[in-house]
CSV table of C-alpha atoms in Angstrom, one decimal:
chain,number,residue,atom,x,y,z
A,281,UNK,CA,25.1,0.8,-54.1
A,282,UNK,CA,22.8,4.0,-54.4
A,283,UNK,CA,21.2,5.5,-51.7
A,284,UNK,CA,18.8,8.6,-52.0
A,285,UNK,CA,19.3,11.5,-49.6
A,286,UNK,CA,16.8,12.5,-47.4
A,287,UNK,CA,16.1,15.7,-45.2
A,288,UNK,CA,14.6,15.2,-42.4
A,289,UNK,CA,13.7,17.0,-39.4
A,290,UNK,CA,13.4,15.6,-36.0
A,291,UNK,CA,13.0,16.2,-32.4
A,292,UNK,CA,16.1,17.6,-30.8
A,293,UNK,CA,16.4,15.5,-28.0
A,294,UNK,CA,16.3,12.6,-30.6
A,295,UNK,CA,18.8,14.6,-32.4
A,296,UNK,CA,20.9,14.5,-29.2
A,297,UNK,CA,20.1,10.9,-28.3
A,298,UNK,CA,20.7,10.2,-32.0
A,299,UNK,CA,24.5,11.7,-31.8
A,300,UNK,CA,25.1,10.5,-28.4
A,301,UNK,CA,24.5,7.1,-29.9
A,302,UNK,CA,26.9,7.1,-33.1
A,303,UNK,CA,30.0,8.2,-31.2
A,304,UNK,CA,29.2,5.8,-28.3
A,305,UNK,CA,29.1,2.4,-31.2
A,306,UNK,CA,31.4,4.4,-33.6
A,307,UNK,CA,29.4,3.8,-36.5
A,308,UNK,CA,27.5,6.7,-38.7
A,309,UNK,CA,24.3,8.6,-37.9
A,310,UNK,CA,22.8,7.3,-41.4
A,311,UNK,CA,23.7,3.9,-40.3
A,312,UNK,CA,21.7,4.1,-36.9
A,313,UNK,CA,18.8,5.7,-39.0
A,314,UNK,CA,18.8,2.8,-41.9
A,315,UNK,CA,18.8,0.1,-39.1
A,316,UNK,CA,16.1,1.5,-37.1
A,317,UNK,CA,14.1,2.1,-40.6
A,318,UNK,CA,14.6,-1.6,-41.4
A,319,UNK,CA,13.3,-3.1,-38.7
A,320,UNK,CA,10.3,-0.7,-38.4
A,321,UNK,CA,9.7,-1.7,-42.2
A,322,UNK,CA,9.9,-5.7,-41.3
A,323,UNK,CA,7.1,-8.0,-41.9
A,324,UNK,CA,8.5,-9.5,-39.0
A,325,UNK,CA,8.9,-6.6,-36.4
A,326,UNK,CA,5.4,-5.7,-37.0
A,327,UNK,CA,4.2,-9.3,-35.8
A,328,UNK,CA,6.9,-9.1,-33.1
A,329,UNK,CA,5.6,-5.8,-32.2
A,330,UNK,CA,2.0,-6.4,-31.8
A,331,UNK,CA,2.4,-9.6,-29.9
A,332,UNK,CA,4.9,-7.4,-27.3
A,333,UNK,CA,1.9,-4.8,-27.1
A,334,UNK,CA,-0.9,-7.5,-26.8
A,335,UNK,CA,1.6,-8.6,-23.5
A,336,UNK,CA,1.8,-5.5,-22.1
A,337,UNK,CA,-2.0,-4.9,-22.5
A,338,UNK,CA,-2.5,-7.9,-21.2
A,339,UNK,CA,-0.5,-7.6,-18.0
A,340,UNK,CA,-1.7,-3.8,-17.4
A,341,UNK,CA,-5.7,-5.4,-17.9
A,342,UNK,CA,-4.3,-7.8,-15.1
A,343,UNK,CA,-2.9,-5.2,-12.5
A,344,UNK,CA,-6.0,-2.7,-13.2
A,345,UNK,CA,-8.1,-5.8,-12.1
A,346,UNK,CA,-6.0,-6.4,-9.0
A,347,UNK,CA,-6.4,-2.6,-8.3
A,348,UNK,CA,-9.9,-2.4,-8.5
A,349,UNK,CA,-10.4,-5.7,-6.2
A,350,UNK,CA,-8.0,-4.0,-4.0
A,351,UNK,CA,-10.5,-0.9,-4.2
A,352,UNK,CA,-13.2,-2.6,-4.0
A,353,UNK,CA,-12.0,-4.3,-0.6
A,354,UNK,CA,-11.1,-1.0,0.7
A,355,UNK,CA,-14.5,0.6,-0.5
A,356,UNK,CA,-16.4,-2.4,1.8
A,357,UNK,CA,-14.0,-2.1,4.6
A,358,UNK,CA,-14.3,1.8,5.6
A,359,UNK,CA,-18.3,0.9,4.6
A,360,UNK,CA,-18.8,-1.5,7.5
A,361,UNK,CA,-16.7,0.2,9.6
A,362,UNK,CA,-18.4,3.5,9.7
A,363,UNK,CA,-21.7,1.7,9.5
A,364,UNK,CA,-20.3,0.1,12.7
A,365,UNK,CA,-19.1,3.0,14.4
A,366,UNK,CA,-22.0,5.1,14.2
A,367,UNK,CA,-24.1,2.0,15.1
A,368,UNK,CA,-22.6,1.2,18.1
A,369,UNK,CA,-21.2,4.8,19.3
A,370,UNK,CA,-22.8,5.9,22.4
A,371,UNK,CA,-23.1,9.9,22.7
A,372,UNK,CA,-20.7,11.7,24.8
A,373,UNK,CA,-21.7,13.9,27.7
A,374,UNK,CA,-20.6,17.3,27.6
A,375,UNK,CA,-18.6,17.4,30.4
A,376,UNK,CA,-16.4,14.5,28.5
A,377,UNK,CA,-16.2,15.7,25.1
A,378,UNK,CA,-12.9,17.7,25.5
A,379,UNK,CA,-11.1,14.2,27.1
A,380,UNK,CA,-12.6,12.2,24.2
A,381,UNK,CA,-11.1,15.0,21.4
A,382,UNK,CA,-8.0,14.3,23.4
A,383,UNK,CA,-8.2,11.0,23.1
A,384,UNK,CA,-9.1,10.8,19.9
A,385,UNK,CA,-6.0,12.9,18.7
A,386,UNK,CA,-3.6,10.6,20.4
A,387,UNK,CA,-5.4,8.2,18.9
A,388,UNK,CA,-4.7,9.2,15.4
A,389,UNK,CA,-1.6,10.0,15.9
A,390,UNK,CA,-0.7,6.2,16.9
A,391,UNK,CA,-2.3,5.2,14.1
A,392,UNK,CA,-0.3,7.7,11.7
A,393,UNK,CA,2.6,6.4,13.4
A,394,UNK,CA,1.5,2.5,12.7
A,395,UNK,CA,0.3,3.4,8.8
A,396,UNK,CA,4.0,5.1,8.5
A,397,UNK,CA,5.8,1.7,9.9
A,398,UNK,CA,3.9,-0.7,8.2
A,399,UNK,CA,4.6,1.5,4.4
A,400,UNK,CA,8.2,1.9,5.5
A,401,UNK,CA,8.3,-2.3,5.9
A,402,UNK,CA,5.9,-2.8,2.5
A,403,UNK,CA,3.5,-4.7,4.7
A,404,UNK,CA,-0.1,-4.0,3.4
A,405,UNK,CA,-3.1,-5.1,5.1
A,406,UNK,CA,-5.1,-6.6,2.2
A,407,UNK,CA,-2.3,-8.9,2.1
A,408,UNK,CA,-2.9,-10.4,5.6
A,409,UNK,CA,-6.8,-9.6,4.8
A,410,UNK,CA,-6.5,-12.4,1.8
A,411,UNK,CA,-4.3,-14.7,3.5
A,412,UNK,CA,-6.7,-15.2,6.4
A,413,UNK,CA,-9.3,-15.3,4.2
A,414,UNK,CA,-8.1,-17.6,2.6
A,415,UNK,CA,-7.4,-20.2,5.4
A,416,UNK,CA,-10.7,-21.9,5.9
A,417,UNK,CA,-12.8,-20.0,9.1
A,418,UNK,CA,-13.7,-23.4,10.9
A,419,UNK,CA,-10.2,-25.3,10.3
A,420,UNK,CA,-7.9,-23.2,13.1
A,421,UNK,CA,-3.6,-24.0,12.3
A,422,UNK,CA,-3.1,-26.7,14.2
A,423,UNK,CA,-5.8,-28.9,12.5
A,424,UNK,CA,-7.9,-29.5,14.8
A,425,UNK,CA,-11.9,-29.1,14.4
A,426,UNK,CA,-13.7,-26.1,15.6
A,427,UNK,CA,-17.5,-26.0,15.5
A,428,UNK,CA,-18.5,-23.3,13.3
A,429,UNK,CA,-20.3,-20.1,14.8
A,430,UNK,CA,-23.9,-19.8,15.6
Protein backbone atom coordinates (compact mmCIF):
# COMPACT_ATOMS: atom_id res chain seq x y z
CA UNK A 1 0.00 0.00 0.00
CA UNK A 2 1.21 3.67 -0.86
CA UNK A 3 0.91 6.32 1.30
CA UNK A 4 1.97 10.00 0.46
CA UNK A 5 4.06 11.90 3.02
CA UNK A 6 2.91 14.85 4.40
CA UNK A 7 4.47 17.86 6.43
CA UNK A 8 2.57 19.27 8.63
CA UNK A 9 2.82 21.72 11.28
CA UNK A 10 0.78 21.79 14.42
CA UNK A 11 0.12 23.26 17.70
CA UNK A 12 2.64 22.08 20.26
CA UNK A 13 0.51 21.12 22.87
CA UNK A 14 -1.20 18.89 20.19
CA UNK A 15 2.18 17.82 19.40
CA UNK A 16 2.62 16.90 23.02
CA UNK A 17 -0.87 15.40 23.44
CA UNK A 18 -0.32 13.77 20.10
CA UNK A 19 3.07 11.87 21.50
CA UNK A 20 1.69 11.34 24.94
CA UNK A 21 -0.99 9.39 23.09
CA UNK A 22 1.09 6.90 20.77
CA UNK A 23 3.32 5.70 23.66
CA UNK A 24 0.32 5.37 25.96
CA UNK A 25 -1.74 2.76 23.00
CA UNK A 26 1.65 1.69 21.57
CA UNK A 27 0.74 2.29 18.13
CA UNK A 28 2.44 4.98 15.64
CA UNK A 29 1.95 8.77 15.52
CA UNK A 30 0.87 8.40 11.73
CA UNK A 31 -1.60 5.83 12.76
CA UNK A 32 -3.41 8.23 15.45
CA UNK A 33 -3.29 10.98 12.57
CA UNK A 34 -4.92 8.58 9.68
CA UNK A 35 -7.68 7.50 12.17
CA UNK A 36 -8.51 10.83 13.38
CA UNK A 37 -8.39 11.97 9.44
CA UNK A 38 -10.91 9.14 8.69
CA UNK A 39 -13.40 9.75 10.78
CA UNK A 40 -13.28 13.63 10.21
CA UNK A 41 -13.61 12.65 6.41
CA UNK A 42 -16.80 10.16 7.07
CA UNK A 43 -20.04 10.85 5.53
CA UNK A 44 -21.13 9.41 8.64
CA UNK A 45 -19.22 11.49 11.42
CA UNK A 46 -20.38 14.61 9.79
CA UNK A 47 -24.17 13.54 10.33
CA UNK A 48 -23.10 12.18 13.78
CA UNK A 49 -21.45 15.33 14.41
CA UNK A 50 -24.08 17.83 13.65
CA UNK A 51 -26.81 15.90 15.42
CA UNK A 52 -24.23 15.90 18.77
CA UNK A 53 -23.97 19.84 18.14
CA UNK A 54 -27.78 20.39 17.47
CA UNK A 55 -27.93 18.54 21.25
CA UNK A 56 -25.73 20.51 22.89
CA UNK A 57 -27.34 23.76 21.36
CA UNK A 58 -30.24 22.54 22.22
CA UNK A 59 -29.60 21.86 25.89
CA UNK A 60 -27.45 25.25 26.30
CA UNK A 61 -30.86 27.19 24.52
CA UNK A 62 -32.66 25.24 27.48
CA UNK A 63 -30.38 26.38 30.54
CA UNK A 64 -30.02 30.12 29.02
CA UNK A 65 -33.91 29.94 29.27
CA UNK A 66 -33.90 28.72 32.80
CA UNK A 67 -31.30 31.42 33.58
CA UNK A 68 -33.16 34.23 32.32
CA UNK A 69 -36.51 33.06 34.15
CA UNK A 70 -34.34 32.71 37.11
CA UNK A 71 -33.27 36.49 36.35
CA UNK A 72 -36.13 37.53 35.57
CA UNK A 73 -37.61 36.28 39.13
CA UNK A 74 -34.84 37.96 40.80
CA UNK A 75 -35.24 41.20 38.69
CA UNK A 76 -39.21 41.36 40.15
CA UNK A 77 -38.23 40.30 43.54
CA UNK A 78 -35.55 43.12 44.61
CA UNK A 79 -38.31 45.42 42.41
CA UNK A 80 -41.21 44.85 44.84
CA UNK A 81 -39.14 44.76 47.58
CA UNK A 82 -37.52 48.14 47.30
CA UNK A 83 -40.78 49.48 46.08
CA UNK A 84 -42.01 48.11 49.38
CA UNK A 85 -39.44 49.33 51.51
CA UNK A 86 -39.39 52.81 50.62
CA UNK A 87 -43.23 52.64 50.65
CA UNK A 88 -43.69 51.71 53.89
CA UNK A 89 -40.34 53.08 55.69
CA UNK A 90 -41.14 55.64 58.15
CA UNK A 91 -38.18 58.35 58.63
CA UNK A 92 -35.85 58.13 61.44
CA UNK A 93 -35.36 60.82 63.98
CA UNK A 94 -32.08 62.04 64.38
CA UNK A 95 -31.48 61.22 67.72
CA UNK A 96 -32.08 57.39 66.38
CA UNK A 97 -30.18 57.20 63.29
CA UNK A 98 -26.83 56.00 64.77
CA UNK A 99 -28.95 52.89 66.69
CA UNK A 100 -30.72 52.19 63.40
CA UNK A 101 -26.97 52.12 61.30
CA UNK A 102 -26.19 49.77 64.14
CA UNK A 103 -28.89 47.84 63.64
CA UNK A 104 -28.82 47.71 60.29
CA UNK A 105 -25.08 46.42 60.20
CA UNK A 106 -25.93 43.49 62.41
CA UNK A 107 -28.50 43.03 60.31
CA UNK A 108 -26.50 42.48 57.24
CA UNK A 109 -24.19 40.69 58.78
CA UNK A 110 -26.86 37.85 59.74
CA UNK A 111 -28.00 37.92 56.56
CA UNK A 112 -24.31 37.37 55.00
CA UNK A 113 -24.03 34.73 57.48
CA UNK A 114 -27.62 32.99 56.23
CA UNK A 115 -26.73 33.72 52.25
CA UNK A 116 -23.16 31.89 53.16
CA UNK A 117 -25.14 28.69 54.91
CA UNK A 118 -27.77 28.28 52.51
CA UNK A 119 -24.73 28.31 49.25
CA UNK A 120 -22.54 26.06 51.40
CA UNK A 121 -25.89 23.50 51.60
CA UNK A 122 -26.95 24.29 47.61
CA UNK A 123 -30.25 25.42 48.91
CA UNK A 124 -31.55 28.29 46.58
CA UNK A 125 -34.46 30.29 47.22
CA UNK A 126 -36.09 30.26 43.71
CA UNK A 127 -36.28 26.66 44.37
CA UNK A 128 -38.64 26.90 47.44
CA UNK A 129 -40.09 30.23 45.55
CA UNK A 130 -41.42 27.60 42.67
CA UNK A 131 -42.35 24.88 44.81
CA UNK A 132 -44.80 27.06 46.75
CA UNK A 133 -45.89 28.48 43.91
CA UNK A 134 -46.57 25.82 42.62
CA UNK A 135 -48.85 24.25 45.32
CA UNK A 136 -52.17 25.87 44.72
CA UNK A 137 -52.65 29.29 47.26
CA UNK A 138 -56.24 28.24 48.44
CA UNK A 139 -55.62 24.30 48.90
CA UNK A 140 -53.31 24.46 52.36
CA UNK A 141 -51.27 20.50 52.83
CA UNK A 142 -53.51 18.89 54.67
CA UNK A 143 -56.44 19.22 52.13
CA UNK A 144 -58.68 20.91 53.62
CA UNK A 145 -60.51 24.09 51.99
CA UNK A 146 -59.47 27.62 52.80
CA UNK A 147 -61.52 30.55 51.52
CA UNK A 148 -59.50 32.55 49.26
CA UNK A 149 -58.39 36.17 50.28
CA UNK A 150 -60.40 39.18 50.00
Amino acid sequence: MSRARLNLFIEPEHARRLNELAIKKGVSKSSIVAAALAAWLSPASGGQRDTATAKRLDRLSRQFERLERDQNILIETVALYVRYYLTVSTPIPEAHQEAARAQGRLRFSQFIEQLGRRVQKGRHLLDEVRMEASVAPSTPADGTEREAPR
